[in-house]
């Protein structure tokens, strides 16, 4: 094994040197980013995929599986007990199911995640944004955008979407904030405790919605699932957790990072202000592309031999998709490290690709678009305020735990 | 050019509707429906972009020039 291979074998992990997207390990990828084989901590072989077009082809290829498999590329050495638990839970999660079951389960949730379903949330979302920004303004500058808007606004939207009763929302928001790592001070013990409290709460919520059906995203999902034998009660509880938490950290951080990118590029912010209807959709996609770099790795395992660009990925070998890096693939996006709201970034991989592409992307997109629009329109003097506290990413996750702004 | 969409491959991501709303719609169950099989101008460009890069289920196809 070469030195480079040894090093990468230890750590094909997400880049955490924010705002520099690349770990030294990523720098060791060969020029042009061809498929590069690495050895996982388990000893099995996997391929790093960092080219945008290769990722699109591989993630749309149903010869790759997301289901538990002895050689599935898990990038940390995990005790068997944990692997068993992951495999058990995986049976009940949309994100770790292959078609055809994946197709059936996704369709149970889909009607509440269409563009039209998301658009129905628009007036209520605006009320919420106005409420949080009124409060922020009344308390005076400077303010922490994360605490003022980016954290509470999506939490409230998710609670309302899911039909979580008002009195119970504190249980969701408090524990979700711990679990998704929006603050760097939480220990693993605190995260596990938060998970336990949420699972207990969701189990009760599922029971409640089974007895008294409600017309909301979660109520509808539980009702549709109830007509099939896809899930037992624990399975529904796990799906509830996935549906409610999957996009939470993502959107919290994109709101904060989007504002940061705009404020740090004043000429683009001015262009956006001059043509909000024309440039906001492009801005949203560019924020998603640019900060796709806060990378979680997507993994798959090959079910049979697959050839791509002259390389054979053998049955049982894994792929690790570096989508954050691919969204800065210079072959796809010229000057990829430049934030540019004029470019066409629509085919970014921030929401993944293939059958597992993010179910909640239209809700997420709307939350991001509306937050950015309101902040930019309402505060002509929007600026970042120097903070003593550095922005840091923990374990490759992108928690922007604080972003101090003035206006 | 002619636009084709296969419901069987559709995963309801809705990117066709988002990026080429004059050509595609997303039905209430999330599945794709083609509104205009023979778009022209920027609508045709957007439909081609959907077929080549955006549709994650590879459910959209373009035939003809």
PDB file of C-alpha atoms in Angstrom, chain A residues 80-378:
ATOM      1  CA  UNK A  80     -20.255  -5.133  15.442  1.00  0.00           C
ATOM      2  CA  UNK A  81     -23.001  -4.131  17.869  1.00  0.00           C
ATOM      3  CA  UNK A  82     -23.346  -0.716  16.208  1.00  0.00           C
ATOM      4  CA  UNK A  83     -23.239  -2.246  12.721  1.00  0.00           C
ATOM      5  CA  UNK A  84     -26.012  -4.656  13.727  1.00  0.00           C
ATOM      6  CA  UNK A  85     -28.120  -1.768  14.993  1.00  0.00           C
ATOM      7  CA  UNK A  86     -27.546   0.222  11.790  1.00  0.00           C
ATOM      8  CA  UNK A  87     -28.505  -2.824   9.707  1.00  0.00           C
ATOM      9  CA  UNK A  88     -31.642  -3.381  11.780  1.00  0.00           C
ATOM     10  CA  UNK A  89     -32.748   0.244  11.538  1.00  0.00           C
ATOM     11  CA  UNK A  90     -31.826   0.384   7.855  1.00  0.00           C
ATOM     12  CA  UNK A  91     -34.708  -1.955   7.051  1.00  0.00           C
ATOM     13  CA  UNK A  92     -37.061   0.830   8.094  1.00  0.00           C
ATOM     14  CA  UNK A  93     -35.477   3.872   6.513  1.00  0.00           C
ATOM     15  CA  UNK A  94     -36.227   5.258   3.098  1.00  0.00           C
ATOM     16  CA  UNK A  95     -32.608   6.276   2.681  1.00  0.00           C
ATOM     17  CA  UNK A  96     -31.359   2.707   3.108  1.00  0.00           C
ATOM     18  CA  UNK A  97     -33.918   0.888   0.964  1.00  0.00           C
ATOM     19  CA  UNK A  98     -33.514  -0.209  -2.648  1.00  0.00           C
ATOM     20  CA  UNK A  99     -36.311  -0.318  -5.197  1.00  0.00           C
ATOM     21  CA  UNK A 100     -38.902  -1.736  -5.473  1.00  0.00           C
ATOM     22  CA  UNK A 101     -39.645  -1.227  -1.763  1.00  0.00           C
ATOM     23  CA  UNK A 102     -38.036   2.217  -1.861  1.00  0.00           C
ATOM     24  CA  UNK A 103     -40.388   3.192  -4.679  1.00  0.00           C
ATOM     25  CA  UNK A 104     -43.467   2.089  -2.743  1.00  0.00           C
ATOM     26  CA  UNK A 105     -42.456   3.864   0.446  1.00  0.00           C
ATOM     27  CA  UNK A 106     -41.348   7.045  -1.296  1.00  0.00           C
ATOM     28  CA  UNK A 107     -44.726   7.232  -3.016  1.00  0.00           C
ATOM     29  CA  UNK A 108     -46.439   7.127   0.379  1.00  0.00           C
ATOM     30  CA  UNK A 109     -44.688  10.351   1.314  1.00  0.00           C
ATOM     31  CA  UNK A 110     -44.470  12.043  -2.081  1.00  0.00           C
ATOM     32  CA  UNK A 111     -47.876  13.784  -2.336  1.00  0.00           C
ATOM     33  CA  UNK A 112     -46.929  16.012   0.615  1.00  0.00           C
ATOM     34  CA  UNK A 113     -43.567  16.948  -0.904  1.00  0.00           C
ATOM     35  CA  UNK A 114     -44.514  18.070  -4.409  1.00  0.00           C
ATOM     36  CA  UNK A 115     -43.826  21.608  -5.598  1.00  0.00           C
ATOM     37  CA  UNK A 116     -47.514  22.447  -5.211  1.00  0.00           C
ATOM     38  CA  UNK A 117     -47.609  21.047  -1.681  1.00  0.00           C
ATOM     39  CA  UNK A 118     -44.544  23.122  -0.797  1.00  0.00           C
ATOM     40  CA  UNK A 119     -46.016  26.245  -2.380  1.00  0.00           C
ATOM     41  CA  UNK A 120     -49.072  25.958  -0.147  1.00  0.00           C
ATOM     42  CA  UNK A 121     -46.746  26.602   2.785  1.00  0.00           C
ATOM     43  CA  UNK A 122     -45.551  29.928   1.383  1.00  0.00           C
ATOM     44  CA  UNK A 123     -47.954  32.320   3.181  1.00  0.00           C
ATOM     45  CA  UNK A 124     -47.427  30.636   6.536  1.00  0.00           C
ATOM     46  CA  UNK A 125     -43.659  30.591   6.011  1.00  0.00           C
ATOM     47  CA  UNK A 126     -43.683  34.333   5.331  1.00  0.00           C
ATOM     48  CA  UNK A 127     -45.641  34.949   8.559  1.00  0.00           C
ATOM     49  CA  UNK A 128     -43.051  32.958  10.474  1.00  0.00           C
ATOM     50  CA  UNK A 129     -40.080  34.716   8.879  1.00  0.00           C
ATOM     51  CA  UNK A 130     -41.650  38.118   9.564  1.00  0.00           C
ATOM     52  CA  UNK A 131     -42.270  37.118  13.168  1.00  0.00           C
ATOM     53  CA  UNK A 132     -38.662  36.049  13.741  1.00  0.00           C
ATOM     54  CA  UNK A 133     -37.188  39.049  11.928  1.00  0.00           C
ATOM     55  CA  UNK A 134     -39.478  41.476  13.816  1.00  0.00           C
ATOM     56  CA  UNK A 135     -38.216  39.963  17.027  1.00  0.00           C
ATOM     57  CA  UNK A 136     -34.597  40.155  15.883  1.00  0.00           C
ATOM     58  CA  UNK A 137     -34.985  43.793  14.867  1.00  0.00           C
ATOM     59  CA  UNK A 138     -36.723  44.725  18.123  1.00  0.00           C
ATOM     60  CA  UNK A 139     -33.883  43.227  20.135  1.00  0.00           C
ATOM     61  CA  UNK A 140     -31.417  45.272  18.092  1.00  0.00           C
ATOM     62  CA  UNK A 141     -28.182  44.663  16.236  1.00  0.00           C
ATOM     63  CA  UNK A 142     -25.936  42.782  16.348  1.00  0.00           C
ATOM     64  CA  UNK A 143     -27.812  39.492  16.268  1.00  0.00           C
ATOM     65  CA  UNK A 144     -26.877  35.875  15.826  1.00  0.00           C
ATOM     66  CA  UNK A 145     -28.678  34.883  12.624  1.00  0.00           C
ATOM     67  CA  UNK A 146     -28.566  31.208  13.564  1.00  0.00           C
ATOM     68  CA  UNK A 147     -30.466  31.695  16.818  1.00  0.00           C
ATOM     69  CA  UNK A 148     -32.674  34.482  15.460  1.00  0.00           C
ATOM     70  CA  UNK A 149     -33.921  32.814  12.270  1.00  0.00           C
ATOM     71  CA  UNK A 150     -31.951  29.920  10.782  1.00  0.00           C
ATOM     72  CA  UNK A 151     -32.641  27.561  13.689  1.00  0.00           C
ATOM     73  CA  UNK A 152     -36.182  28.382  14.874  1.00  0.00           C
ATOM     74  CA  UNK A 153     -37.799  29.023  11.477  1.00  0.00           C
ATOM     75  CA  UNK A 154     -37.193  25.587   9.879  1.00  0.00           C
ATOM     76  CA  UNK A 155     -37.976  23.907  13.202  1.00  0.00           C
ATOM     77  CA  UNK A 156     -41.350  25.620  13.309  1.00  0.00           C
ATOM     78  CA  UNK A 157     -42.085  24.752   9.664  1.00  0.00           C
ATOM     79  CA  UNK A 158     -41.180  21.097  10.242  1.00  0.00           C
ATOM     80  CA  UNK A 159     -43.366  20.946  13.383  1.00  0.00           C
ATOM     81  CA  UNK A 160     -46.311  22.416  11.508  1.00  0.00           C
ATOM     82  CA  UNK A 161     -45.778  20.173   8.477  1.00  0.00           C
ATOM     83  CA  UNK A 162     -45.661  17.147  10.706  1.00  0.00           C
ATOM     84  CA  UNK A 163     -48.597  18.221  12.811  1.00  0.00           C
ATOM     85  CA  UNK A 164     -46.656  18.244  16.068  1.00  0.00           C
ATOM     86  CA  UNK A 165     -48.959  19.816  18.664  1.00  0.00           C
ATOM     87  CA  UNK A 166     -47.864  23.242  19.861  1.00  0.00           C
ATOM     88  CA  UNK A 167     -47.242  22.079  23.424  1.00  0.00           C
ATOM     89  CA  UNK A 168     -44.844  19.384  22.219  1.00  0.00           C
ATOM     90  CA  UNK A 169     -42.699  21.503  19.937  1.00  0.00           C
ATOM     91  CA  UNK A 170     -40.169  22.304  22.604  1.00  0.00           C
ATOM     92  CA  UNK A 171     -39.334  18.583  22.821  1.00  0.00           C
ATOM     93  CA  UNK A 172     -38.624  18.533  19.082  1.00  0.00           C
ATOM     94  CA  UNK A 173     -36.716  21.793  18.801  1.00  0.00           C
ATOM     95  CA  UNK A 174     -34.534  21.256  21.875  1.00  0.00           C
ATOM     96  CA  UNK A 175     -33.515  17.717  20.976  1.00  0.00           C
ATOM     97  CA  UNK A 176     -33.274  18.263  17.225  1.00  0.00           C
ATOM     98  CA  UNK A 177     -30.867  21.167  17.781  1.00  0.00           C
ATOM     99  CA  UNK A 178     -28.655  18.869  19.861  1.00  0.00           C
ATOM    100  CA  UNK A 179     -28.835  15.974  17.429  1.00  0.00           C
ATOM    101  CA  UNK A 180     -28.044  17.882  14.268  1.00  0.00           C
ATOM    102  CA  UNK A 181     -25.039  19.500  15.852  1.00  0.00           C
ATOM    103  CA  UNK A 182     -25.922  23.128  15.365  1.00  0.00           C
ATOM    104  CA  UNK A 183     -23.963  23.813  18.526  1.00  0.00           C
ATOM    105  CA  UNK A 184     -20.510  22.456  18.922  1.00  0.00           C
ATOM    106  CA  UNK A 185     -20.676  22.013  22.657  1.00  0.00           C
ATOM    107  CA  UNK A 186     -22.791  18.864  22.763  1.00  0.00           C
ATOM    108  CA  UNK A 187     -21.170  15.593  23.732  1.00  0.00           C
ATOM    109  CA  UNK A 188     -21.949  12.204  22.232  1.00  0.00           C
ATOM    110  CA  UNK A 189     -23.750  11.327  25.498  1.00  0.00           C
ATOM    111  CA  UNK A 190     -25.982  14.378  25.118  1.00  0.00           C
ATOM    112  CA  UNK A 191     -26.689  13.459  21.507  1.00  0.00           C
ATOM    113  CA  UNK A 192     -27.616   9.901  22.452  1.00  0.00           C
ATOM    114  CA  UNK A 193     -29.868  11.188  25.233  1.00  0.00           C
ATOM    115  CA  UNK A 194     -31.531  13.585  22.772  1.00  0.00           C
ATOM    116  CA  UNK A 195     -32.049  10.694  20.341  1.00  0.00           C
ATOM    117  CA  UNK A 196     -33.636   8.606  23.067  1.00  0.00           C
ATOM    118  CA  UNK A 197     -36.030  11.363  24.123  1.00  0.00           C
ATOM    119  CA  UNK A 198     -37.005  12.061  20.507  1.00  0.00           C
ATOM    120  CA  UNK A 199     -37.573   8.374  19.721  1.00  0.00           C
ATOM    121  CA  UNK A 200     -39.774   8.062  22.818  1.00  0.00           C
ATOM    122  CA  UNK A 201     -41.725  11.130  21.787  1.00  0.00           C
ATOM    123  CA  UNK A 202     -42.069  10.018  18.146  1.00  0.00           C
ATOM    124  CA  UNK A 203     -43.249   6.568  19.249  1.00  0.00           C
ATOM    125  CA  UNK A 204     -46.070   8.232  21.208  1.00  0.00           C
ATOM    126  CA  UNK A 205     -46.801  10.593  18.304  1.00  0.00           C
ATOM    127  CA  UNK A 206     -47.130   7.665  15.889  1.00  0.00           C
ATOM    128  CA  UNK A 207     -49.546   5.915  18.265  1.00  0.00           C
ATOM    129  CA  UNK A 208     -51.555   9.112  18.637  1.00  0.00           C
ATOM    130  CA  UNK A 209     -51.778   9.650  14.870  1.00  0.00           C
ATOM    131  CA  UNK A 210     -52.742   6.018  14.309  1.00  0.00           C
ATOM    132  CA  UNK A 211     -55.681   6.422  16.719  1.00  0.00           C
ATOM    133  CA  UNK A 212     -56.622   9.959  15.692  1.00  0.00           C
ATOM    134  CA  UNK A 213     -55.580  10.540  12.060  1.00  0.00           C
ATOM    135  CA  UNK A 214     -54.573  14.085  11.149  1.00  0.00           C
ATOM    136  CA  UNK A 215     -54.375  15.791   7.773  1.00  0.00           C
ATOM    137  CA  UNK A 216     -50.708  16.723   7.736  1.00  0.00           C
ATOM    138  CA  UNK A 217     -47.557  15.285   6.211  1.00  0.00           C
ATOM    139  CA  UNK A 218     -46.875  12.849   9.020  1.00  0.00           C
ATOM    140  CA  UNK A 219     -50.528  11.967   9.569  1.00  0.00           C
ATOM    141  CA  UNK A 220     -50.939  11.260   5.861  1.00  0.00           C
ATOM    142  CA  UNK A 221     -47.793   9.140   5.745  1.00  0.00           C
ATOM    143  CA  UNK A 222     -48.858   7.071   8.751  1.00  0.00           C
ATOM    144  CA  UNK A 223     -52.339   6.622   7.282  1.00  0.00           C
ATOM    145  CA  UNK A 224     -50.970   5.469   3.898  1.00  0.00           C
ATOM    146  CA  UNK A 225     -48.438   3.166   5.551  1.00  0.00           C
ATOM    147  CA  UNK A 226     -51.238   1.742   7.709  1.00  0.00           C
ATOM    148  CA  UNK A 227     -52.922   0.361   4.605  1.00  0.00           C
ATOM    149  CA  UNK A 228     -49.827  -1.755   3.887  1.00  0.00           C
ATOM    150  CA  UNK A 229     -47.619  -4.082   5.893  1.00  0.00           C
ATOM    151  CA  UNK A 230     -44.412  -2.178   5.103  1.00  0.00           C
ATOM    152  CA  UNK A 231     -43.801  -0.975   8.673  1.00  0.00           C
ATOM    153  CA  UNK A 232     -44.310  -2.030  12.233  1.00  0.00           C
ATOM    154  CA  UNK A 233     -44.637   0.607  14.969  1.00  0.00           C
ATOM    155  CA  UNK A 234     -40.900   0.911  15.516  1.00  0.00           C
ATOM    156  CA  UNK A 235     -40.402   1.241  11.767  1.00  0.00           C
ATOM    157  CA  UNK A 236     -42.887   4.098  11.613  1.00  0.00           C
ATOM    158  CA  UNK A 237     -41.139   5.765  14.538  1.00  0.00           C
ATOM    159  CA  UNK A 238     -37.801   5.548  12.732  1.00  0.00           C
ATOM    160  CA  UNK A 239     -39.332   6.870   9.505  1.00  0.00           C
ATOM    161  CA  UNK A 240     -40.845   9.748  11.482  1.00  0.00           C
ATOM    162  CA  UNK A 241     -37.431  10.613  12.838  1.00  0.00           C
ATOM    163  CA  UNK A 242     -35.933  10.467   9.365  1.00  0.00           C
ATOM    164  CA  UNK A 243     -38.665  12.556   7.750  1.00  0.00           C
ATOM    165  CA  UNK A 244     -38.436  15.259  10.404  1.00  0.00           C
ATOM    166  CA  UNK A 245     -34.695  15.406  10.967  1.00  0.00           C
ATOM    167  CA  UNK A 246     -33.245  14.603   7.551  1.00  0.00           C
ATOM    168  CA  UNK A 247     -33.289  18.119   6.216  1.00  0.00           C
ATOM    169  CA  UNK A 248     -33.170  20.123   9.391  1.00  0.00           C
ATOM    170  CA  UNK A 249     -29.444  20.682   9.807  1.00  0.00           C
ATOM    171  CA  UNK A 250     -29.123  21.104   6.052  1.00  0.00           C
ATOM    172  CA  UNK A 251     -31.485  24.031   5.863  1.00  0.00           C
ATOM    173  CA  UNK A 252     -30.352  25.729   9.083  1.00  0.00           C
ATOM    174  CA  UNK A 253     -26.860  25.894   7.715  1.00  0.00           C
ATOM    175  CA  UNK A 254     -27.739  26.904   4.166  1.00  0.00           C
ATOM    176  CA  UNK A 255     -29.692  29.919   5.441  1.00  0.00           C
ATOM    177  CA  UNK A 256     -26.673  31.092   7.430  1.00  0.00           C
ATOM    178  CA  UNK A 257     -24.134  30.188   4.736  1.00  0.00           C
ATOM    179  CA  UNK A 258     -26.229  31.780   1.987  1.00  0.00           C
ATOM    180  CA  UNK A 259     -26.339  35.095   3.794  1.00  0.00           C
ATOM    181  CA  UNK A 260     -22.652  34.879   4.507  1.00  0.00           C
ATOM    182  CA  UNK A 261     -21.848  34.271   0.823  1.00  0.00           C
ATOM    183  CA  UNK A 262     -24.001  37.184  -0.304  1.00  0.00           C
ATOM    184  CA  UNK A 263     -22.645  39.639   2.237  1.00  0.00           C
ATOM    185  CA  UNK A 264     -19.095  38.652   1.410  1.00  0.00           C
ATOM    186  CA  UNK A 265     -19.784  39.366  -2.273  1.00  0.00           C
ATOM    187  CA  UNK A 266     -21.300  42.866  -2.135  1.00  0.00           C
ATOM    188  CA  UNK A 267     -21.374  43.400  -5.898  1.00  0.00           C
ATOM    189  CA  UNK A 268     -23.459  40.249  -6.276  1.00  0.00           C
ATOM    190  CA  UNK A 269     -25.708  41.254  -3.422  1.00  0.00           C
ATOM    191  CA  UNK A 270     -26.278  44.578  -5.220  1.00  0.00           C
ATOM    192  CA  UNK A 271     -27.055  42.752  -8.480  1.00  0.00           C
ATOM    193  CA  UNK A 272     -29.498  40.523  -6.650  1.00  0.00           C
ATOM    194  CA  UNK A 273     -31.222  43.504  -5.035  1.00  0.00           C
ATOM    195  CA  UNK A 274     -31.601  45.076  -8.470  1.00  0.00           C
ATOM    196  CA  UNK A 275     -33.298  41.970  -9.905  1.00  0.00           C
ATOM    197  CA  UNK A 276     -34.666  39.744  -7.167  1.00  0.00           C
ATOM    198  CA  UNK A 277     -37.239  37.847  -9.287  1.00  0.00           C
ATOM    199  CA  UNK A 278     -34.682  37.169 -12.020  1.00  0.00           C
ATOM    200  CA  UNK A 279     -31.718  36.255  -9.858  1.00  0.00           C
ATOM    201  CA  UNK A 280     -33.124  34.678  -6.687  1.00  0.00           C
ATOM    202  CA  UNK A 281     -33.712  31.193  -8.170  1.00  0.00           C
ATOM    203  CA  UNK A 282     -30.145  31.180  -9.519  1.00  0.00           C
ATOM    204  CA  UNK A 283     -28.864  32.467  -6.186  1.00  0.00           C
ATOM    205  CA  UNK A 284     -30.545  29.626  -4.339  1.00  0.00           C
ATOM    206  CA  UNK A 285     -28.989  27.032  -6.658  1.00  0.00           C
ATOM    207  CA  UNK A 286     -25.592  28.683  -6.417  1.00  0.00           C
ATOM    208  CA  UNK A 287     -25.732  28.659  -2.606  1.00  0.00           C
ATOM    209  CA  UNK A 288     -26.622  24.973  -2.793  1.00  0.00           C
ATOM    210  CA  UNK A 289     -23.783  24.234  -5.225  1.00  0.00           C
ATOM    211  CA  UNK A 290     -21.181  26.336  -3.474  1.00  0.00           C
ATOM    212  CA  UNK A 291     -21.929  24.926  -0.041  1.00  0.00           C
ATOM    213  CA  UNK A 292     -22.487  21.408  -1.256  1.00  0.00           C
ATOM    214  CA  UNK A 293     -18.852  21.207  -0.213  1.00  0.00           C
ATOM    215  CA  UNK A 294     -19.900  20.780   3.349  1.00  0.00           C
ATOM    216  CA  UNK A 295     -19.871  17.231   2.263  1.00  0.00           C
ATOM    217  CA  UNK A 296     -21.477  14.180   3.625  1.00  0.00           C
ATOM    218  CA  UNK A 297     -20.350  11.218   1.654  1.00  0.00           C
ATOM    219  CA  UNK A 298     -22.945   9.180  -0.175  1.00  0.00           C
ATOM    220  CA  UNK A 299     -22.038   5.501  -0.330  1.00  0.00           C
ATOM    221  CA  UNK A 300     -23.260   2.553  -2.377  1.00  0.00           C
ATOM    222  CA  UNK A 301     -22.170  -1.022  -2.951  1.00  0.00           C
ATOM    223  CA  UNK A 302     -22.051  -2.661  -6.384  1.00  0.00           C
ATOM    224  CA  UNK A 303     -24.400  -5.654  -6.761  1.00  0.00           C
ATOM    225  CA  UNK A 304     -22.657  -6.749  -9.948  1.00  0.00           C
ATOM    226  CA  UNK A 305     -19.633  -5.704 -11.991  1.00  0.00           C
ATOM    227  CA  UNK A 306     -20.130  -2.196 -13.379  1.00  0.00           C
ATOM    228  CA  UNK A 307     -17.852  -0.599 -15.923  1.00  0.00           C
ATOM    229  CA  UNK A 308     -17.440   3.145 -16.025  1.00  0.00           C
ATOM    230  CA  UNK A 309     -14.988   5.011 -18.257  1.00  0.00           C
ATOM    231  CA  UNK A 310     -12.871   1.878 -18.674  1.00  0.00           C
ATOM    232  CA  UNK A 311     -12.738   1.009 -14.966  1.00  0.00           C
ATOM    233  CA  UNK A 312     -14.553  -2.034 -13.617  1.00  0.00           C
ATOM    234  CA  UNK A 313     -16.139  -1.683 -10.228  1.00  0.00           C
ATOM    235  CA  UNK A 314     -16.478  -5.279  -9.087  1.00  0.00           C
ATOM    236  CA  UNK A 315     -19.514  -6.774  -7.382  1.00  0.00           C
ATOM    237  CA  UNK A 316     -19.156  -6.164  -3.643  1.00  0.00           C
ATOM    238  CA  UNK A 317     -16.962  -3.102  -4.027  1.00  0.00           C
ATOM    239  CA  UNK A 318     -18.249   0.189  -2.743  1.00  0.00           C
ATOM    240  CA  UNK A 319     -18.354   3.711  -4.084  1.00  0.00           C
ATOM    241  CA  UNK A 320     -17.952   6.822  -1.971  1.00  0.00           C
ATOM    242  CA  UNK A 321     -19.494   9.804  -3.703  1.00  0.00           C
ATOM    243  CA  UNK A 322     -17.755  13.073  -2.916  1.00  0.00           C
ATOM    244  CA  UNK A 323     -20.629  15.236  -4.047  1.00  0.00           C
ATOM    245  CA  UNK A 324     -19.353  18.369  -2.382  1.00  0.00           C
ATOM    246  CA  UNK A 325     -16.157  18.087  -4.317  1.00  0.00           C
ATOM    247  CA  UNK A 326     -18.045  17.270  -7.523  1.00  0.00           C
ATOM    248  CA  UNK A 327     -20.047  20.461  -7.162  1.00  0.00           C
ATOM    249  CA  UNK A 328     -16.681  22.181  -7.487  1.00  0.00           C
ATOM    250  CA  UNK A 329     -15.604  20.058 -10.436  1.00  0.00           C
ATOM    251  CA  UNK A 330     -13.821  22.477 -12.788  1.00  0.00           C
ATOM    252  CA  UNK A 331     -14.835  20.326 -15.758  1.00  0.00           C
ATOM    253  CA  UNK A 332     -18.434  21.102 -14.892  1.00  0.00           C
ATOM    254  CA  UNK A 333     -18.301  24.585 -13.347  1.00  0.00           C
ATOM    255  CA  UNK A 334     -15.623  26.987 -14.596  1.00  0.00           C
ATOM    256  CA  UNK A 335     -13.856  28.753 -11.694  1.00  0.00           C
ATOM    257  CA  UNK A 336     -15.742  26.528  -9.294  1.00  0.00           C
ATOM    258  CA  UNK A 337     -14.445  28.175  -6.118  1.00  0.00           C
ATOM    259  CA  UNK A 338     -16.005  31.493  -7.124  1.00  0.00           C
ATOM    260  CA  UNK A 339     -19.484  32.150  -5.741  1.00  0.00           C
ATOM    261  CA  UNK A 340     -21.386  33.468  -8.752  1.00  0.00           C
ATOM    262  CA  UNK A 341     -25.151  33.975  -8.713  1.00  0.00           C
ATOM    263  CA  UNK A 342     -25.166  34.479 -12.490  1.00  0.00           C
ATOM    264  CA  UNK A 343     -24.024  30.965 -13.357  1.00  0.00           C
ATOM    265  CA  UNK A 344     -26.306  28.022 -14.154  1.00  0.00           C
ATOM    266  CA  UNK A 345     -25.904  25.752 -11.128  1.00  0.00           C
ATOM    267  CA  UNK A 346     -29.193  23.921 -11.478  1.00  0.00           C
ATOM    268  CA  UNK A 347     -27.581  20.517 -11.796  1.00  0.00           C
ATOM    269  CA  UNK A 348     -25.705  20.674  -8.496  1.00  0.00           C
ATOM    270  CA  UNK A 349     -25.674  17.542  -6.372  1.00  0.00           C
ATOM    271  CA  UNK A 350     -26.549  19.172  -3.051  1.00  0.00           C
ATOM    272  CA  UNK A 351     -29.759  17.127  -2.853  1.00  0.00           C
ATOM    273  CA  UNK A 352     -28.066  14.006  -4.208  1.00  0.00           C
ATOM    274  CA  UNK A 353     -29.034  12.298  -7.452  1.00  0.00           C
ATOM    275  CA  UNK A 354     -30.878   9.183  -8.581  1.00  0.00           C
ATOM    276  CA  UNK A 355     -33.878   7.622  -6.872  1.00  0.00           C
ATOM    277  CA  UNK A 356     -32.761   8.796  -3.436  1.00  0.00           C
ATOM    278  CA  UNK A 357     -32.652  12.459  -4.359  1.00  0.00           C
ATOM    279  CA  UNK A 358     -33.898  14.494  -1.401  1.00  0.00           C
ATOM    280  CA  UNK A 359     -37.624  14.134  -0.859  1.00  0.00           C
ATOM    281  CA  UNK A 360     -37.895  17.455   0.956  1.00  0.00           C
ATOM    282  CA  UNK A 361     -35.973  19.532  -1.543  1.00  0.00           C
ATOM    283  CA  UNK A 362     -38.861  21.822  -2.520  1.00  0.00           C
ATOM    284  CA  UNK A 363     -39.662  22.644   1.090  1.00  0.00           C
ATOM    285  CA  UNK A 364     -35.960  23.230   1.760  1.00  0.00           C
ATOM    286  CA  UNK A 365     -35.570  25.340  -1.349  1.00  0.00           C
ATOM    287  CA  UNK A 366     -38.564  27.473  -0.395  1.00  0.00           C
ATOM    288  CA  UNK A 367     -37.289  28.020   3.148  1.00  0.00           C
ATOM    289  CA  UNK A 368     -33.922  29.086   1.774  1.00  0.00           C
ATOM    290  CA  UNK A 369     -35.348  31.304  -0.960  1.00  0.00           C
ATOM    291  CA  UNK A 370     -37.790  33.048   1.369  1.00  0.00           C
ATOM    292  CA  UNK A 371     -35.258  33.561   4.164  1.00  0.00           C
ATOM    293  CA  UNK A 372     -32.692  35.057   1.804  1.00  0.00           C
ATOM    294  CA  UNK A 373     -35.306  37.235   0.092  1.00  0.00           C
ATOM    295  CA  UNK A 374     -36.670  38.622   3.360  1.00  0.00           C
ATOM    296  CA  UNK A 375     -33.256  39.326   4.844  1.00  0.00           C
ATOM    297  CA  UNK A 376     -31.943  41.007   1.701  1.00  0.00           C
ATOM    298  CA  UNK A 377     -35.080  43.084   1.109  1.00  0.00           C
ATOM    299  CA  UNK A 378     -35.609  44.134   4.668  1.00  0.00           C
TER     300      UNK A 378
END
